[in-house]
CSV table of C-alpha atoms in Angstrom, one decimal:
chain,number,residue,atom,x,y,z
A,1,MET,CA,41.4,-4.8,-18.9
A,2,GLU,CA,45.1,-4.0,-18.7
A,3,GLY,CA,45.1,-0.6,-20.2
A,4,SER,CA,47.3,1.1,-17.9
A,5,THR,CA,50.3,-1.4,-19.7
A,6,ILE,CA,49.1,-0.5,-23.2
A,7,LYS,CA,51.5,1.5,-25.0
A,8,ALA,CA,50.4,1.0,-28.6
A,9,PHE,CA,46.9,0.7,-30.0
A,10,ILE,CA,47.5,-1.0,-33.0
A,11,PHE,CA,44.4,-0.9,-35.5
A,12,ASP,CA,43.8,-3.1,-38.7
A,13,ALA,CA,42.5,-1.2,-41.9
A,14,TYR,CA,39.8,-2.9,-43.9
A,15,GLY,CA,37.0,-3.9,-42.3
A,16,THR,CA,38.1,-2.5,-39.2
A,17,LEU,CA,38.2,1.3,-39.6
A,18,PHE,CA,37.5,1.2,-43.1
A,19,ASP,CA,34.1,-0.2,-44.9
A,20,VAL,CA,35.3,-2.5,-47.6
A,21,HIS,CA,31.8,-2.8,-48.8
A,22,SER,CA,31.5,0.9,-49.3
A,23,VAL,CA,32.4,-0.3,-52.9
A,24,VAL,CA,28.9,-2.1,-53.8
A,25,GLU,CA,27.1,0.8,-55.0
A,26,LYS,CA,30.4,1.8,-57.6
A,27,CYS,CA,29.8,-1.9,-58.3
A,28,ASN,CA,26.5,-1.6,-59.2
A,29,GLU,CA,26.8,1.3,-61.6
A,30,PHE,CA,28.9,-1.0,-63.7
A,31,PHE,CA,27.3,-4.3,-62.8
A,32,PRO,CA,23.5,-3.6,-61.9
A,33,GLY,CA,22.2,-5.7,-59.4
A,34,LYS,CA,25.5,-7.7,-58.9
A,35,GLY,CA,27.5,-5.1,-56.8
A,36,GLU,CA,26.7,-6.9,-53.5
A,37,ALA,CA,27.8,-10.6,-54.3
A,38,ILE,CA,30.6,-8.9,-56.7
A,39,SER,CA,31.8,-7.0,-53.3
A,40,GLN,CA,31.4,-10.4,-51.3
A,41,THR,CA,33.6,-12.6,-53.3
A,42,TRP,CA,35.9,-9.7,-54.0
A,43,ARG,CA,36.5,-9.3,-50.6
A,44,ARG,CA,36.7,-13.5,-49.9
A,45,LYS,CA,39.1,-13.8,-52.7
A,46,GLN,CA,41.6,-11.0,-51.7
A,47,LEU,CA,41.7,-12.7,-48.0
A,48,GLU,CA,42.3,-16.0,-49.8
A,49,TYR,CA,44.9,-15.2,-52.1
A,50,SER,CA,46.7,-13.4,-49.4
A,51,PHE,CA,47.0,-16.6,-47.6
A,52,LEU,CA,47.8,-18.7,-50.3
A,53,ARG,CA,50.5,-16.8,-51.8
A,54,GLN,CA,52.0,-16.7,-48.5
A,55,LEU,CA,51.6,-20.1,-48.1
A,56,MET,CA,52.9,-21.0,-51.4
A,57,GLY,CA,56.1,-18.4,-51.3
A,58,ASN,CA,54.7,-16.5,-53.8
A,59,TYR,CA,54.4,-13.3,-52.6
A,60,GLU,CA,52.6,-10.4,-54.5
A,61,THR,CA,51.5,-6.9,-53.0
A,62,PHE,CA,47.9,-6.6,-51.6
A,63,MET,CA,47.4,-4.4,-54.8
A,64,THR,CA,47.9,-6.9,-57.1
A,65,ILE,CA,46.2,-9.4,-55.4
A,66,THR,CA,43.1,-7.1,-54.8
A,67,LYS,CA,43.0,-6.7,-58.6
A,68,SER,CA,43.1,-10.3,-59.1
A,69,ALA,CA,40.2,-11.0,-56.8
A,70,LEU,CA,38.3,-8.4,-58.5
A,71,LYS,CA,38.8,-10.2,-61.8
A,72,TYR,CA,37.9,-13.5,-60.3
A,73,ALA,CA,34.8,-12.2,-58.5
A,74,CYS,CA,33.6,-10.8,-62.2
A,75,ALA,CA,34.3,-13.9,-64.1
A,76,GLU,CA,32.3,-15.8,-60.9
A,77,GLN,CA,29.4,-13.6,-61.3
A,78,GLY,CA,29.5,-13.6,-65.5
A,79,ALA,CA,30.4,-9.7,-65.3
A,80,GLU,CA,32.4,-8.2,-67.8
A,81,TRP,CA,35.6,-7.4,-66.7
A,82,SER,CA,37.9,-4.7,-68.7
A,83,GLU,CA,40.8,-2.8,-67.5
A,84,GLN,CA,38.7,0.2,-67.6
A,85,THR,CA,36.0,-1.0,-64.8
A,86,GLU,CA,39.1,-2.3,-63.0
A,87,GLN,CA,40.7,1.1,-62.8
A,88,ALA,CA,37.6,2.5,-61.8
A,89,LEU,CA,36.8,0.1,-59.0
A,90,MET,CA,40.2,0.2,-57.7
A,91,LYS,CA,40.1,3.7,-57.4
A,92,GLU,CA,37.1,3.3,-55.3
A,93,TYR,CA,39.2,1.1,-53.3
A,94,LEU,CA,41.3,4.2,-52.4
A,95,LYS,CA,38.0,5.8,-51.4
A,96,LEU,CA,36.7,3.6,-49.2
A,97,THR,CA,34.5,5.1,-46.1
A,98,HIS,CA,35.4,4.7,-42.5
A,99,TYR,CA,33.0,3.7,-40.0
A,100,PRO,CA,31.5,6.7,-38.3
A,101,GLU,CA,32.8,6.1,-34.7
A,102,ILE,CA,36.6,6.2,-35.9
A,103,GLU,CA,37.5,9.8,-35.4
A,104,ASP,CA,36.1,10.3,-31.9
A,105,VAL,CA,37.6,7.1,-30.6
A,106,LEU,CA,41.0,7.8,-32.1
A,107,SER,CA,40.8,11.6,-30.9
A,108,ARG,CA,40.0,10.3,-27.2
A,109,LEU,CA,43.5,8.0,-27.7
A,110,LYS,CA,46.0,10.5,-28.8
A,111,ASP,CA,48.1,10.5,-25.6
A,112,ARG,CA,49.1,6.9,-26.7
A,113,LYS,CA,50.9,5.3,-29.8
A,114,LEU,CA,48.2,4.8,-32.6
A,115,ALA,CA,49.1,3.1,-35.7
A,116,ILE,CA,47.3,1.4,-39.0
A,117,PHE,CA,49.2,-2.2,-39.4
A,118,SER,CA,47.7,-3.8,-42.5
A,119,ASN,CA,48.2,-6.4,-45.3
A,120,GLY,CA,47.8,-3.4,-47.8
A,121,SER,CA,50.5,-2.0,-49.4
A,122,HIS,CA,51.3,1.9,-49.1
A,123,ASP,CA,50.2,2.5,-52.7
A,124,MET,CA,46.8,1.4,-51.4
A,125,LEU,CA,47.0,2.4,-47.5
A,126,ASP,CA,48.3,5.7,-48.0
A,127,PRO,CA,46.1,7.3,-50.5
A,128,LEU,CA,43.3,5.7,-48.4
A,129,VAL,CA,44.2,7.2,-45.5
A,130,GLU,CA,44.9,10.8,-46.8
A,131,GLN,CA,41.6,11.2,-48.5
A,132,SER,CA,39.9,9.9,-45.1
A,133,GLY,CA,41.4,12.8,-43.2
A,134,LEU,CA,42.6,10.2,-40.2
A,135,GLY,CA,46.2,10.9,-40.9
A,136,PRO,CA,46.8,13.5,-38.4
A,137,LEU,CA,45.2,11.2,-35.8
A,138,LEU,CA,47.7,8.4,-36.4
A,139,ASP,CA,51.6,8.3,-35.5
A,140,GLU,CA,52.1,5.6,-38.1
A,141,VAL,CA,50.7,3.9,-40.8
A,142,ILE,CA,52.7,0.2,-41.2
A,143,SER,CA,52.4,-2.2,-44.1
A,144,ILE,CA,53.5,-5.7,-44.2
A,145,ASP,CA,54.4,-5.2,-47.5
A,146,ASP,CA,58.1,-3.7,-45.9
A,147,VAL,CA,58.8,-7.2,-44.9
A,148,LYS,CA,56.5,-9.0,-47.6
A,149,GLN,CA,54.9,-11.3,-44.7
A,150,TYR,CA,51.2,-11.6,-44.5
A,151,LYS,CA,49.1,-11.3,-41.5
A,152,PRO,CA,48.7,-13.7,-39.8
A,153,THR,CA,52.3,-14.6,-39.6
A,154,THR,CA,54.4,-14.2,-36.7
A,155,ALA,CA,56.7,-12.6,-38.8
A,156,SER,CA,54.2,-9.8,-40.1
A,157,TYR,CA,53.4,-8.8,-36.3
A,158,MET,CA,57.1,-8.7,-35.1
A,159,HIS,CA,57.6,-6.2,-37.9
A,160,ALA,CA,54.6,-4.0,-36.3
A,161,ILE,CA,56.6,-3.9,-32.8
A,162,LYS,CA,59.9,-3.4,-34.1
A,163,LYS,CA,58.4,-0.2,-36.3
A,164,LEU,CA,56.8,1.0,-33.0
A,165,ASN,CA,59.8,0.1,-30.4
A,166,VAL,CA,57.3,-1.5,-27.9
A,167,LYS,CA,57.1,-4.9,-26.7
A,168,ARG,CA,54.6,-7.4,-27.8
A,169,ASP,CA,52.5,-7.4,-24.4
A,170,GLU,CA,52.4,-3.6,-24.5
A,171,VAL,CA,50.3,-3.7,-27.8
A,172,LEU,CA,46.4,-3.8,-27.8
A,173,LEU,CA,45.7,-5.1,-31.6
A,174,MET,CA,42.0,-3.9,-32.9
A,175,SER,CA,40.6,-6.1,-36.0
A,176,SER,CA,37.4,-7.0,-37.1
A,177,ASN,CA,38.9,-10.0,-38.7
A,178,GLY,CA,38.9,-13.3,-36.6
A,179,TRP,CA,41.7,-14.6,-38.2
A,180,ASP,CA,44.1,-11.2,-37.8
A,181,ILE,CA,43.0,-11.6,-33.8
A,182,SER,CA,43.7,-15.2,-33.5
A,183,GLY,CA,47.3,-14.4,-35.0
A,184,ALA,CA,47.9,-11.4,-33.0
A,185,LYS,CA,47.0,-13.5,-29.7
A,186,ASN,CA,49.3,-16.1,-31.2
A,187,PHE,CA,51.6,-13.6,-31.3
A,188,GLY,CA,51.5,-12.1,-27.9
A,189,PHE,CA,49.3,-9.1,-28.2
A,190,HIS,CA,46.5,-8.4,-26.2
A,191,THR,CA,43.3,-8.2,-28.3
A,192,ALA,CA,39.9,-6.6,-29.2
A,193,TRP,CA,38.0,-8.1,-31.8
A,194,ILE,CA,35.4,-5.6,-33.2
A,195,ASN,CA,32.8,-8.0,-34.2
A,196,ARG,CA,30.9,-5.9,-36.7
A,197,ASN,CA,29.0,-8.6,-38.1
A,198,GLY,CA,27.8,-10.5,-35.1
A,199,LEU,CA,29.8,-13.8,-36.0
A,200,PRO,CA,30.9,-16.8,-33.7
A,201,VAL,CA,34.6,-16.7,-32.2
A,202,GLU,CA,37.0,-18.7,-34.5
A,203,GLU,CA,37.6,-21.9,-33.1
A,204,LEU,CA,41.5,-21.9,-32.9
A,205,ASN,CA,42.3,-21.9,-29.1
A,206,LEU,CA,43.0,-18.1,-29.5
A,207,VAL,CA,40.0,-16.4,-27.7
A,208,PRO,CA,40.2,-12.6,-28.2
A,209,ASP,CA,40.8,-10.6,-24.7
A,210,SER,CA,37.6,-8.4,-25.4
A,211,ILE,CA,34.6,-8.2,-28.2
A,212,TYR,CA,33.3,-5.2,-28.9
A,213,SER,CA,30.4,-4.5,-31.5
A,214,ASP,CA,32.3,-1.3,-32.7
A,215,LEU,CA,35.1,0.6,-31.8
A,216,ASN,CA,33.8,2.6,-29.1
A,217,GLY,CA,34.3,-0.4,-26.8
A,218,ILE,CA,38.0,-0.4,-26.8
A,219,LEU,CA,38.4,3.0,-24.6
A,220,GLU,CA,37.9,0.9,-21.8
A,221,TRP,CA,41.7,-0.2,-22.4
A,222,LYS,CA,42.4,3.4,-22.3
B,1,MET,CA,48.9,-33.7,-72.9
B,2,GLU,CA,52.6,-35.3,-72.1
B,3,GLY,CA,51.5,-38.7,-70.8
B,4,SER,CA,54.2,-40.3,-71.7
B,5,THR,CA,56.5,-38.6,-69.0
B,6,ILE,CA,54.0,-39.1,-66.0
B,7,LYS,CA,55.0,-42.0,-63.8
B,8,ALA,CA,53.3,-41.0,-60.7
B,9,PHE,CA,49.3,-39.9,-60.8
B,10,ILE,CA,48.6,-38.1,-57.4
B,11,PHE,CA,45.0,-37.6,-56.3
B,12,ASP,CA,43.7,-35.1,-53.7
B,13,ALA,CA,41.2,-37.0,-51.1
B,14,TYR,CA,38.2,-34.4,-50.3
B,15,GLY,CA,36.4,-33.0,-52.9
B,16,THR,CA,38.4,-35.0,-55.8
B,17,LEU,CA,37.6,-38.3,-55.0
B,18,PHE,CA,35.4,-38.0,-52.1
B,19,ASP,CA,32.4,-35.6,-51.4
B,20,VAL,CA,32.6,-33.6,-48.9
B,21,HIS,CA,28.9,-32.7,-48.7
B,22,SER,CA,27.7,-36.2,-48.5
B,23,VAL,CA,27.5,-35.6,-44.7
B,24,VAL,CA,24.4,-33.0,-45.7
B,25,GLU,CA,21.9,-35.8,-44.7
B,26,LYS,CA,23.2,-36.9,-41.6
B,27,CYS,CA,23.6,-32.9,-40.8
B,28,ASN,CA,20.0,-32.5,-41.6
B,29,GLU,CA,19.1,-35.3,-39.0
B,30,PHE,CA,20.4,-33.3,-36.1
B,31,PHE,CA,19.6,-30.0,-37.7
B,32,PRO,CA,16.3,-30.1,-39.6
B,33,GLY,CA,16.6,-27.4,-42.5
B,34,LYS,CA,20.2,-26.6,-41.8
B,35,GLY,CA,22.1,-29.7,-43.1
B,36,GLU,CA,23.4,-27.8,-46.6
B,37,ALA,CA,24.3,-24.5,-44.7
B,38,ILE,CA,26.3,-26.2,-42.1
B,39,SER,CA,27.9,-28.4,-44.5
B,40,GLN,CA,29.1,-25.3,-46.5
B,41,THR,CA,30.6,-23.5,-43.7
B,42,TRP,CA,32.1,-26.8,-42.3
B,43,ARG,CA,34.1,-27.2,-45.2
B,44,ARG,CA,35.3,-23.5,-45.6
B,45,LYS,CA,36.4,-23.0,-42.2
B,46,GLN,CA,38.2,-26.4,-42.2
B,47,LEU,CA,40.3,-24.9,-45.3
B,48,GLU,CA,40.4,-21.5,-43.6
B,49,TYR,CA,41.9,-23.1,-40.5
B,50,SER,CA,44.5,-25.3,-42.0
B,51,PHE,CA,45.7,-22.4,-43.9
B,52,LEU,CA,45.6,-20.0,-40.9
B,53,ARG,CA,47.3,-22.7,-38.5
B,54,GLN,CA,50.1,-23.1,-40.9
B,55,LEU,CA,50.7,-19.3,-41.6
B,56,MET,CA,50.6,-19.0,-37.7
B,57,GLY,CA,52.9,-21.9,-37.1
B,58,ASN,CA,50.2,-23.3,-35.0
B,59,TYR,CA,50.0,-27.0,-36.6
B,60,GLU,CA,46.8,-29.1,-35.3
B,61,THR,CA,46.1,-32.3,-37.3
B,62,PHE,CA,43.0,-32.1,-39.7
B,63,MET,CA,41.2,-34.2,-37.6
B,64,THR,CA,41.2,-31.5,-35.2
B,65,ILE,CA,40.9,-28.7,-37.5
B,66,THR,CA,37.7,-30.8,-38.9
B,67,LYS,CA,36.1,-30.7,-35.5
B,68,SER,CA,36.8,-27.0,-34.7
B,69,ALA,CA,35.1,-26.0,-38.0
B,70,LEU,CA,32.1,-28.2,-37.6
B,71,LYS,CA,31.9,-26.4,-34.0
B,72,TYR,CA,32.1,-23.0,-35.8
B,73,ALA,CA,29.8,-23.9,-38.3
B,74,CYS,CA,27.1,-25.1,-35.7
B,75,ALA,CA,27.6,-21.7,-33.7
B,76,GLU,CA,27.2,-19.7,-37.3
B,77,GLN,CA,23.7,-21.5,-37.8
B,78,GLY,CA,22.6,-21.5,-34.3
B,79,ALA,CA,22.8,-25.0,-34.1
B,80,GLU,CA,23.3,-26.6,-30.7
B,81,TRP,CA,26.9,-28.4,-30.9
B,82,SER,CA,27.1,-31.3,-28.7
B,83,GLU,CA,30.1,-34.2,-28.3
B,84,GLN,CA,27.5,-36.6,-29.6
B,85,THR,CA,26.5,-34.4,-32.5
B,86,GLU,CA,30.5,-34.3,-33.1
B,87,GLN,CA,31.0,-37.9,-32.7
B,88,ALA,CA,28.1,-38.8,-35.1
B,89,LEU,CA,29.0,-36.1,-37.8
B,90,MET,CA,32.8,-37.1,-37.6
B,91,LYS,CA,31.7,-40.6,-37.9
B,92,GLU,CA,30.1,-39.8,-41.3
B,93,TYR,CA,33.0,-37.8,-42.3
B,94,LEU,CA,35.0,-41.5,-42.3
B,95,LYS,CA,32.3,-42.3,-44.7
B,96,LEU,CA,31.9,-40.0,-47.5
B,97,THR,CA,31.0,-41.4,-50.6
B,98,HIS,CA,32.9,-41.1,-53.6
B,99,TYR,CA,32.2,-40.0,-56.9
B,100,PRO,CA,30.7,-42.6,-59.7
B,101,GLU,CA,33.5,-42.5,-62.1
B,102,ILE,CA,36.5,-43.3,-59.7
B,103,GLU,CA,36.8,-46.9,-59.5
B,104,ASP,CA,36.8,-47.0,-63.2
B,105,VAL,CA,39.4,-44.4,-63.8
B,106,LEU,CA,41.6,-45.7,-61.2
B,107,SER,CA,41.4,-49.2,-63.0
B,108,ARG,CA,42.5,-48.2,-66.1
B,109,LEU,CA,45.5,-46.8,-64.7
B,110,LYS,CA,46.7,-49.4,-63.0
B,111,ASP,CA,50.1,-49.6,-64.6
B,112,ARG,CA,51.0,-46.0,-63.0
B,113,LYS,CA,51.9,-45.3,-59.7
B,114,LEU,CA,48.6,-44.0,-57.9
B,115,ALA,CA,48.5,-42.4,-54.7
B,116,ILE,CA,46.4,-40.2,-52.8
B,117,PHE,CA,47.7,-36.9,-51.2
B,118,SER,CA,46.1,-35.2,-48.7
B,119,ASN,CA,45.7,-32.7,-46.0
B,120,GLY,CA,43.7,-35.2,-43.8
B,121,SER,CA,45.4,-37.1,-41.0
B,122,HIS,CA,46.1,-41.0,-41.5
B,123,ASP,CA,43.1,-41.4,-38.8
B,124,MET,CA,40.4,-39.6,-41.1
B,125,LEU,CA,42.1,-41.0,-44.4
B,126,ASP,CA,42.7,-44.7,-43.7
B,127,PRO,CA,39.1,-45.4,-42.5
B,128,LEU,CA,37.7,-43.8,-45.1
B,129,VAL,CA,39.8,-45.2,-47.7
B,130,GLU,CA,39.2,-48.6,-46.3
B,131,GLN,CA,35.5,-48.4,-46.4
B,132,SER,CA,35.3,-46.9,-50.0
B,133,GLY,CA,36.9,-50.3,-51.2
B,134,LEU,CA,39.4,-48.2,-53.1
B,135,GLY,CA,42.4,-49.0,-51.4
B,136,PRO,CA,43.5,-52.2,-53.8
B,137,LEU,CA,43.7,-49.7,-56.3
B,138,LEU,CA,45.9,-47.4,-54.9
B,139,ASP,CA,49.7,-48.0,-54.1
B,140,GLU,CA,50.0,-45.1,-51.5
B,141,VAL,CA,48.0,-43.0,-49.2
B,142,ILE,CA,50.2,-40.2,-48.3
B,143,SER,CA,49.2,-37.5,-45.7
B,144,ILE,CA,50.8,-34.4,-45.0
B,145,ASP,CA,50.7,-35.0,-41.2
B,146,ASP,CA,53.9,-36.8,-41.6
B,147,VAL,CA,55.7,-33.5,-42.3
B,148,LYS,CA,53.0,-31.3,-40.5
B,149,GLN,CA,53.2,-28.9,-43.6
B,150,TYR,CA,49.6,-28.2,-45.3
B,151,LYS,CA,49.2,-27.9,-49.0
B,152,PRO,CA,49.6,-25.4,-50.7
B,153,THR,CA,53.2,-25.1,-49.3
B,154,THR,CA,56.3,-26.4,-51.2
B,155,ALA,CA,57.3,-28.6,-48.3
B,156,SER,CA,53.8,-30.4,-48.3
B,157,TYR,CA,54.1,-31.7,-52.1
B,158,MET,CA,58.3,-32.3,-51.6
B,159,HIS,CA,57.1,-34.6,-49.3
B,160,ALA,CA,54.8,-36.6,-51.7
B,161,ILE,CA,57.5,-37.0,-54.5
B,162,LYS,CA,60.4,-38.3,-51.6
B,163,LYS,CA,57.3,-40.8,-50.7
B,164,LEU,CA,56.9,-41.8,-54.4
B,165,ASN,CA,60.3,-41.7,-55.4
B,166,VAL,CA,59.7,-39.4,-58.3
B,167,LYS,CA,60.8,-36.1,-59.6
B,168,ARG,CA,58.3,-33.2,-59.8
B,169,ASP,CA,57.9,-32.9,-63.5
B,170,GLU,CA,57.1,-36.9,-63.5
B,171,VAL,CA,53.8,-35.9,-61.6
B,172,LEU,CA,50.5,-35.4,-62.5
B,173,LEU,CA,48.1,-33.9,-59.7
B,174,MET,CA,44.5,-33.8,-59.8
B,175,SER,CA,42.4,-31.8,-57.2
B,176,SER,CA,39.0,-30.5,-57.4
B,177,ASN,CA,40.4,-27.4,-55.1
B,178,GLY,CA,41.6,-24.6,-57.2
B,179,TRP,CA,44.1,-23.7,-54.5
B,180,ASP,CA,45.6,-27.1,-54.6
B,181,ILE,CA,45.8,-27.0,-58.2
B,182,SER,CA,47.6,-23.4,-57.9
B,183,GLY,CA,50.1,-24.9,-55.4
B,184,ALA,CA,51.1,-27.8,-57.4
B,185,LYS,CA,51.8,-26.1,-60.5
B,186,ASN,CA,53.8,-23.5,-58.4
B,187,PHE,CA,56.0,-26.6,-57.2
B,188,GLY,CA,56.5,-27.9,-60.7
B,189,PHE,CA,53.9,-30.4,-61.3
B,190,HIS,CA,51.6,-31.1,-63.9
B,191,THR,CA,48.1,-30.6,-63.2
B,192,ALA,CA,44.7,-31.5,-63.9
B,193,TRP,CA,41.9,-29.0,-62.7
B,194,ILE,CA,38.7,-31.6,-61.8
B,195,ASN,CA,36.2,-28.4,-61.6
B,196,ARG,CA,33.2,-30.4,-60.7
B,197,ASN,CA,31.3,-26.9,-60.0
B,198,GLY,CA,31.9,-24.9,-62.9
B,199,LEU,CA,34.4,-22.3,-61.1
B,200,PRO,CA,36.4,-19.5,-62.9
B,201,VAL,CA,40.3,-20.8,-62.8
B,202,GLU,CA,42.2,-19.1,-59.7
B,203,GLU,CA,43.6,-15.3,-60.6
B,204,LEU,CA,47.2,-16.5,-59.2
B,205,ASN,CA,49.1,-16.8,-62.5
B,206,LEU,CA,49.2,-20.3,-62.1
B,207,VAL,CA,47.0,-21.9,-65.0
B,208,PRO,CA,46.2,-25.5,-64.7
B,209,ASP,CA,47.6,-27.7,-67.4
B,210,SER,CA,44.2,-29.4,-67.9
B,211,ILE,CA,40.7,-28.6,-66.9
B,212,TYR,CA,37.8,-31.4,-67.0
B,213,SER,CA,34.3,-31.5,-65.5
B,214,ASP,CA,35.4,-34.9,-63.6
B,215,LEU,CA,37.7,-37.5,-63.4
B,216,ASN,CA,37.4,-39.3,-66.5
B,217,GLY,CA,39.3,-36.4,-68.6
B,218,ILE,CA,42.7,-37.6,-66.8
B,219,LEU,CA,42.8,-40.5,-69.1
B,220,GLU,CA,44.2,-38.4,-71.9
B,221,TRP,CA,47.2,-38.1,-69.9
B,222,LYS,CA,47.5,-42.1,-69.8
């Protein structure tokens, strides 16, 4: 724990503060019995497409990528995609539920800089944060879309510290995504992996500084 | 079909010529009943780690990555990893079986430049090609390790055309990996997706020129 030197607490959004699988119910309305499978593939391809577009140098916003991933998920599951379905499910993505401990944890850290830093574009993040009511608890909502560099590139994390005017070793980054923790560690952040699903540590020689099962654990860094 | 202008036929290795899941049997010997699951995760994390290391600018060879992915797969499946197991299973990776149509298809194309182009490093590829007996049917075995740029970056595909001394529109790239086809198309190759598993086309606005269920289809490009 090096809490005393931490000036900024940076939170990943999708999977960390917000439950991406809270769309399952709505998916089941459109595609009875297939909601779980569609939601899983939707998330998997969303991540894969962000990585691939970054690797190919062929950037599109996370909004576009998320729509594309949904289309793939429908095709994979033999579920009929339509513009109407896409609109309804993307609307649901702007209303993802947040995990129950979030408000309490954020409110206990209010003497520090608190920011969301996400691959999501502002057209996704801003409505999501607004409907969640978490906005007043946060100092900044930072999107990689400003620099068009997806996490886990070093350029993406660099953007976050520029926006917050802090040094990399003054940051604790929290994410439930192992690849994000690896990227943040590689960049030089302190890292806390919110391992909500009890997964193994990624084998990338970039071990998280702390591992917690939910966000309450990070209060140790205060 | 623009077969007459194709000077080089470039084949992806893993999944396209060689069946990465031919390790299942050996996995089952070490981890009874878990072979299929370990093999699936092993491949999934192998790809993910190549993407992530490229994105982070933190290159390691495909040999190293493949070992790391196996370690993760064991942890995920609650299977006890040991150095001895790793050695045995990595040895198996140098003996992957190739798909039954390969020899016939390659021998019918012998008037063209034929090359393997793979994310695999030579310490993996060369023994694999040698034991398969496919070597005499190929002009080149090209590894991205020469430039330390994983597919699907444009720099990786650039390396292949430099090695073969051809222009990008003189190439047909064949891969069973949708992300490889997307990257190749993005670079300007002609592409034939060997869709061995009946998957949907990737939603990346980079549609393959041809889609075949196995490699026999590419003879149309002759």
